[in-house]
Structure formats: structure tokens, C-alpha cells
Amino acid sequence: MREVITDGSICLDDEYGFTYHVADIRYIEREDESYCYEFRPDYSVIELLNVKIYQGIPGLDLSLKKEVYVRENMVPVFISERTPGENREDLWELLKACNMEYLNRLEWLIRTDTRYPGDGFYVCRAEKRKIVCISSIAELGNRSSVISRKVLEVICAGGEIHTDAFTISDSNRRSYYELFLALYTCEKKYMDDRRRDGIGKSVKQGKYTGRSRIKLDPLEMQEIFEAYEAGTLTSKAAAERLGISASTFYRRYKEYHK
């Protein structure tokens, strides 16, 4: 029987901008019109999360520690509470905004910029988990904050790091997470304190006029805005391509259309 499969990754962002890949989600459509949703939690990443940003995945009893949670011919709570239903009046407009011709609720959730207000979860396109192989951790950068951030990005995404001296994987993910997060937050606080002190001195001397506007290449900006409008780039991916925050991206996008 022919099947159409859509794969996504359920994510959360923390206050430092690290993205946690909490679970993989798969939607299987069959030619007889039956369907299935599969959730595969990454428990080694879930262990890293605190209660401020994570209170479990709606509709799943993760205390059972199942490798896969299956919902056959039923729309799971996680999907139903954050996607449009088939009878919604503005369904076609919502699909058109995401460059879709029919309702695949997981695909819509991957493409849309709309966020469910009940929690911080969002779904992105599934990607192969990153495996970084290096001889020394120093190859990642020449500053401890840069190294720590790159290591944490891989850890939070459920990836692995292999060096000549040690390996970071599911079995020790939490220990290395706590170590590198402590290093990162310590240096970040130091740099933030120095920045505040410098701004304070500049204000007293009448030299500080606020942050300068980020300069963007007009042609690159136009290309990315057009890709965003066509639905081939999400707002998050577009902002990353331009090297700006999501809020700055939306401001520039509005300015572009004035």
C-alpha cells in the first residue's frame, strides 16, 4: 500500500537561544485514507529541560518511557490543539499562506509561523542528528564562550561529539550539558557586566547614542524575503540566514513592503 510520510522534530527554545529537539514526530498517510502519527521522544534531551519551559508533551504519558507512541487513525492532542481542523472556515487561506494545496496537519505545523500560545513547542523539518568528530574541542573556537555555545547547540539538538579525549552522547549528555552551560553562563555574565559598565561610562561622557542599525545586503535581503513569501523558508531560517533575530526580521520585512 502506498504511503506518504511527513517527518518533523518537536522543539523548544530556552532563554539563551538554545534549541532542544525533544521528540521526532512522523505522520503516515495511506492510500486507503487511514493514517497514523508516531512520536519518538529523545529522553536524553528531555532530561536537560527545566520546569520553566517544559511540562511534558501534551497527550503523551512519558513516564511510560516508550520508544515510540502511536496514534492510529486519530489526531493526537499535540496536533489537534495547534493546527486547523478540516471544517475551519478560513482553512484555504491558511493553507495558501503556507503554499499548501491540501491539509496535512503536520506539514502545516512545520511550515507555519503561527505559534500555539499554550506552550513553547514548535515543529521544524526533521534533520539527521548532528555528529561532530574532531581531535580536540579547541577546534570549535578560540574563546571559551564560543566553544561552549557550539558544544551546547549539538547537545541540546540530541547530537553527538567525538574527540580524541572524550565522547558526548546519550549516556553522558546531561553531565556535559551542566558543565558547558555553567561555563557559558559564567562568561556570558562577565561579558554582559563589562558591556553594561562600558555603556554606563559612555553615557556619562555623552558618547552613547544606542545600538546601531544592523546593515544588510539589499539583494540578499530581497532574495530571502521572496523565499519566505514563497514558503520555501521559515521566518526562523530566514532570520538565521540574515544573521538577525526573529523580531528584527519581522521589522525589516514590514519595512520592505512599505
PDB file of C-alpha atoms in Angstrom, residues 9-137:
ATOM      1  CA  SER A   9      11.031  17.459  15.083  1.00  0.00           C
ATOM      2  CA  ILE A  10       9.318  18.880  18.170  1.00  0.00           C
ATOM      3  CA  CYS A  11      11.473  21.687  19.586  1.00  0.00           C
ATOM      4  CA  LEU A  12      11.742  24.127  22.474  1.00  0.00           C
ATOM      5  CA  ASP A  13      13.974  27.202  22.860  1.00  0.00           C
ATOM      6  CA  ASP A  14      15.404  28.390  26.167  1.00  0.00           C
ATOM      7  CA  GLU A  15      16.326  31.856  27.423  1.00  0.00           C
ATOM      8  CA  TYR A  16      19.818  31.607  25.895  1.00  0.00           C
ATOM      9  CA  GLY A  17      18.524  30.721  22.433  1.00  0.00           C
ATOM     10  CA  PHE A  18      19.471  27.041  22.556  1.00  0.00           C
ATOM     11  CA  THR A  19      17.090  24.742  20.682  1.00  0.00           C
ATOM     12  CA  TYR A  20      16.143  21.435  22.286  1.00  0.00           C
ATOM     13  CA  HIS A  21      14.948  18.661  19.953  1.00  0.00           C
ATOM     14  CA  VAL A  22      12.531  16.972  22.334  1.00  0.00           C
ATOM     15  CA  ALA A  23      10.988  14.363  20.047  1.00  0.00           C
ATOM     16  CA  ASP A  24      10.639  13.236  16.455  1.00  0.00           C
ATOM     17  CA  ILE A  25       7.134  13.101  15.021  1.00  0.00           C
ATOM     18  CA  ARG A  26       6.018  11.216  11.911  1.00  0.00           C
ATOM     19  CA  TYR A  27       2.712  11.366  10.042  1.00  0.00           C
ATOM     20  CA  ILE A  28       1.880   8.486   7.698  1.00  0.00           C
ATOM     21  CA  GLU A  29      -0.916   8.878   5.128  1.00  0.00           C
ATOM     22  CA  ARG A  30      -2.088   5.730   3.328  1.00  0.00           C
ATOM     23  CA  GLU A  31      -3.934   5.431   0.025  1.00  0.00           C
ATOM     24  CA  ASP A  32      -6.949   3.807   1.754  1.00  0.00           C
ATOM     25  CA  GLU A  33      -7.315   7.105   3.731  1.00  0.00           C
ATOM     26  CA  SER A  34      -6.133   5.582   7.009  1.00  0.00           C
ATOM     27  CA  TYR A  35      -3.334   7.390   8.807  1.00  0.00           C
ATOM     28  CA  CYS A  36      -1.000   7.213  11.779  1.00  0.00           C
ATOM     29  CA  TYR A  37       1.039   9.558  13.976  1.00  0.00           C
ATOM     30  CA  GLU A  38       4.236   8.348  15.662  1.00  0.00           C
ATOM     31  CA  PHE A  39       6.117  10.178  18.433  1.00  0.00           C
ATOM     32  CA  ARG A  40       9.692   9.214  19.334  1.00  0.00           C
ATOM     33  CA  PRO A  41      10.832  11.168  22.423  1.00  0.00           C
ATOM     34  CA  ASP A  42      14.521  11.861  22.983  1.00  0.00           C
ATOM     35  CA  TYR A  43      14.693  11.209  26.708  1.00  0.00           C
ATOM     36  CA  SER A  44      18.366  12.219  26.941  1.00  0.00           C
ATOM     37  CA  VAL A  45      17.396  15.733  25.740  1.00  0.00           C
ATOM     38  CA  ILE A  46      14.192  15.884  27.821  1.00  0.00           C
ATOM     39  CA  GLU A  47      16.361  15.298  30.916  1.00  0.00           C
ATOM     40  CA  LEU A  48      18.088  18.635  30.256  1.00  0.00           C
ATOM     41  CA  LEU A  49      14.896  20.715  30.444  1.00  0.00           C
ATOM     42  CA  ASN A  50      13.648  22.578  33.498  1.00  0.00           C
ATOM     43  CA  VAL A  51      10.016  23.071  34.501  1.00  0.00           C
ATOM     44  CA  LYS A  52      10.065  26.738  33.474  1.00  0.00           C
ATOM     45  CA  ILE A  53       9.966  25.805  29.792  1.00  0.00           C
ATOM     46  CA  TYR A  54       8.892  22.151  29.791  1.00  0.00           C
ATOM     47  CA  GLN A  55       5.921  20.421  31.413  1.00  0.00           C
ATOM     48  CA  GLY A  56       5.710  17.345  29.180  1.00  0.00           C
ATOM     49  CA  ILE A  57       4.391  16.740  25.667  1.00  0.00           C
ATOM     50  CA  PRO A  58       0.590  17.167  25.632  1.00  0.00           C
ATOM     51  CA  GLY A  59      -1.275  13.903  25.196  1.00  0.00           C
ATOM     52  CA  LEU A  60       1.707  11.619  25.912  1.00  0.00           C
ATOM     53  CA  ASP A  61       2.458   9.821  29.175  1.00  0.00           C
ATOM     54  CA  LEU A  62       6.238   9.958  29.017  1.00  0.00           C
ATOM     55  CA  SER A  63       6.561   8.225  32.395  1.00  0.00           C
ATOM     56  CA  LEU A  64       5.953   5.002  30.441  1.00  0.00           C
ATOM     57  CA  LYS A  65       9.301   5.594  28.699  1.00  0.00           C
ATOM     58  CA  LYS A  66       8.061   4.114  25.427  1.00  0.00           C
ATOM     59  CA  GLU A  67      10.418   4.254  22.482  1.00  0.00           C
ATOM     60  CA  VAL A  68       7.502   5.177  20.221  1.00  0.00           C
ATOM     61  CA  TYR A  69       3.953   6.408  20.950  1.00  0.00           C
ATOM     62  CA  VAL A  70       1.491   5.534  18.172  1.00  0.00           C
ATOM     63  CA  ARG A  71      -1.869   7.171  17.434  1.00  0.00           C
ATOM     64  CA  GLU A  72      -3.619   5.144  14.721  1.00  0.00           C
ATOM     65  CA  ASN A  73      -6.464   6.871  12.827  1.00  0.00           C
ATOM     66  CA  MET A  74      -6.812   9.595  15.435  1.00  0.00           C
ATOM     67  CA  VAL A  75      -5.445  13.128  15.633  1.00  0.00           C
ATOM     68  CA  PRO A  76      -3.294  13.384  18.798  1.00  0.00           C
ATOM     69  CA  VAL A  77      -3.778  16.228  21.256  1.00  0.00           C
ATOM     70  CA  PHE A  78      -0.416  17.756  20.373  1.00  0.00           C
ATOM     71  CA  ILE A  79      -1.569  18.163  16.763  1.00  0.00           C
ATOM     72  CA  SER A  80      -5.257  18.999  17.274  1.00  0.00           C
ATOM     73  CA  GLU A  81      -4.656  21.890  19.691  1.00  0.00           C
ATOM     74  CA  ARG A  82      -2.219  23.735  17.431  1.00  0.00           C
ATOM     75  CA  THR A  83      -3.408  23.080  13.864  1.00  0.00           C
ATOM     76  CA  PRO A  84      -6.576  23.985  11.913  1.00  0.00           C
ATOM     77  CA  GLY A  85      -9.335  21.403  11.514  1.00  0.00           C
ATOM     78  CA  GLU A  86     -10.916  20.331   8.231  1.00  0.00           C
ATOM     79  CA  ASN A  87     -14.083  22.376   8.875  1.00  0.00           C
ATOM     80  CA  ARG A  88     -12.394  25.663   9.670  1.00  0.00           C
ATOM     81  CA  GLU A  89     -13.848  28.485   7.539  1.00  0.00           C
ATOM     82  CA  ASP A  90     -10.520  30.106   6.705  1.00  0.00           C
ATOM     83  CA  LEU A  91      -8.748  26.777   6.080  1.00  0.00           C
ATOM     84  CA  TRP A  92      -7.954  27.525   2.429  1.00  0.00           C
ATOM     85  CA  GLU A  93      -6.384  30.881   3.332  1.00  0.00           C
ATOM     86  CA  LEU A  94      -4.250  29.190   5.993  1.00  0.00           C
ATOM     87  CA  LEU A  95      -3.112  26.533   3.540  1.00  0.00           C
ATOM     88  CA  LYS A  96      -2.394  29.076   0.827  1.00  0.00           C
ATOM     89  CA  ALA A  97      -0.261  31.117   3.231  1.00  0.00           C
ATOM     90  CA  CYS A  98       1.893  28.005   3.686  1.00  0.00           C
ATOM     91  CA  ASN A  99       1.952  27.169  -0.023  1.00  0.00           C
ATOM     92  CA  MET A 100      -0.118  24.003   0.520  1.00  0.00           C
ATOM     93  CA  GLU A 101      -2.911  22.545  -1.630  1.00  0.00           C
ATOM     94  CA  TYR A 102      -4.476  20.191   0.919  1.00  0.00           C
ATOM     95  CA  LEU A 103      -4.495  19.735   4.684  1.00  0.00           C
ATOM     96  CA  ASN A 104      -1.632  17.735   6.097  1.00  0.00           C
ATOM     97  CA  ARG A 105      -1.672  18.956   9.681  1.00  0.00           C
ATOM     98  CA  LEU A 106       1.913  18.077  10.481  1.00  0.00           C
ATOM     99  CA  GLU A 107       3.181  19.645   7.259  1.00  0.00           C
ATOM    100  CA  TRP A 108       1.188  22.801   8.046  1.00  0.00           C
ATOM    101  CA  LEU A 109       2.670  22.888  11.539  1.00  0.00           C
ATOM    102  CA  ILE A 110       6.171  22.635  10.087  1.00  0.00           C
ATOM    103  CA  ARG A 111       5.598  25.425   7.563  1.00  0.00           C
ATOM    104  CA  THR A 112       3.528  27.921   9.540  1.00  0.00           C
ATOM    105  CA  ASP A 113       4.939  30.822  11.538  1.00  0.00           C
ATOM    106  CA  THR A 114       1.927  30.678  13.860  1.00  0.00           C
ATOM    107  CA  ARG A 115       2.814  29.587  17.386  1.00  0.00           C
ATOM    108  CA  TYR A 116       0.435  27.895  19.802  1.00  0.00           C
ATOM    109  CA  PRO A 117       0.215  30.185  22.885  1.00  0.00           C
ATOM    110  CA  GLY A 118      -0.222  27.372  25.404  1.00  0.00           C
ATOM    111  CA  ASP A 119       3.444  26.319  25.492  1.00  0.00           C
ATOM    112  CA  GLY A 120       6.773  26.946  23.806  1.00  0.00           C
ATOM    113  CA  PHE A 121       6.731  23.954  21.463  1.00  0.00           C
ATOM    114  CA  TYR A 122       7.114  24.323  17.723  1.00  0.00           C
ATOM    115  CA  VAL A 123       7.806  21.823  14.947  1.00  0.00           C
ATOM    116  CA  CYS A 124      10.565  22.072  12.355  1.00  0.00           C
ATOM    117  CA  ARG A 125      11.550  19.840   9.463  1.00  0.00           C
ATOM    118  CA  ALA A 126      13.271  16.691  10.706  1.00  0.00           C
ATOM    119  CA  GLU A 127      17.001  16.545  10.091  1.00  0.00           C
ATOM    120  CA  LYS A 128      19.625  13.899  10.691  1.00  0.00           C
ATOM    121  CA  ARG A 129      21.100  14.304  14.157  1.00  0.00           C
ATOM    122  CA  LYS A 130      24.480  16.009  14.030  1.00  0.00           C
ATOM    123  CA  ILE A 131      27.665  14.052  14.777  1.00  0.00           C
ATOM    124  CA  VAL A 132      30.795  16.167  15.243  1.00  0.00           C
ATOM    125  CA  CYS A 133      34.143  14.358  15.007  1.00  0.00           C
ATOM    126  CA  ILE A 134      37.207  16.402  15.981  1.00  0.00           C
ATOM    127  CA  SER A 135      40.571  15.684  17.559  1.00  0.00           C
ATOM    128  CA  SER A 136      40.251  18.458  20.148  1.00  0.00           C
ATOM    129  CA  ILE A 137      37.416  20.596  21.485  1.00  0.00           C
TER     130      ILE A 137
END
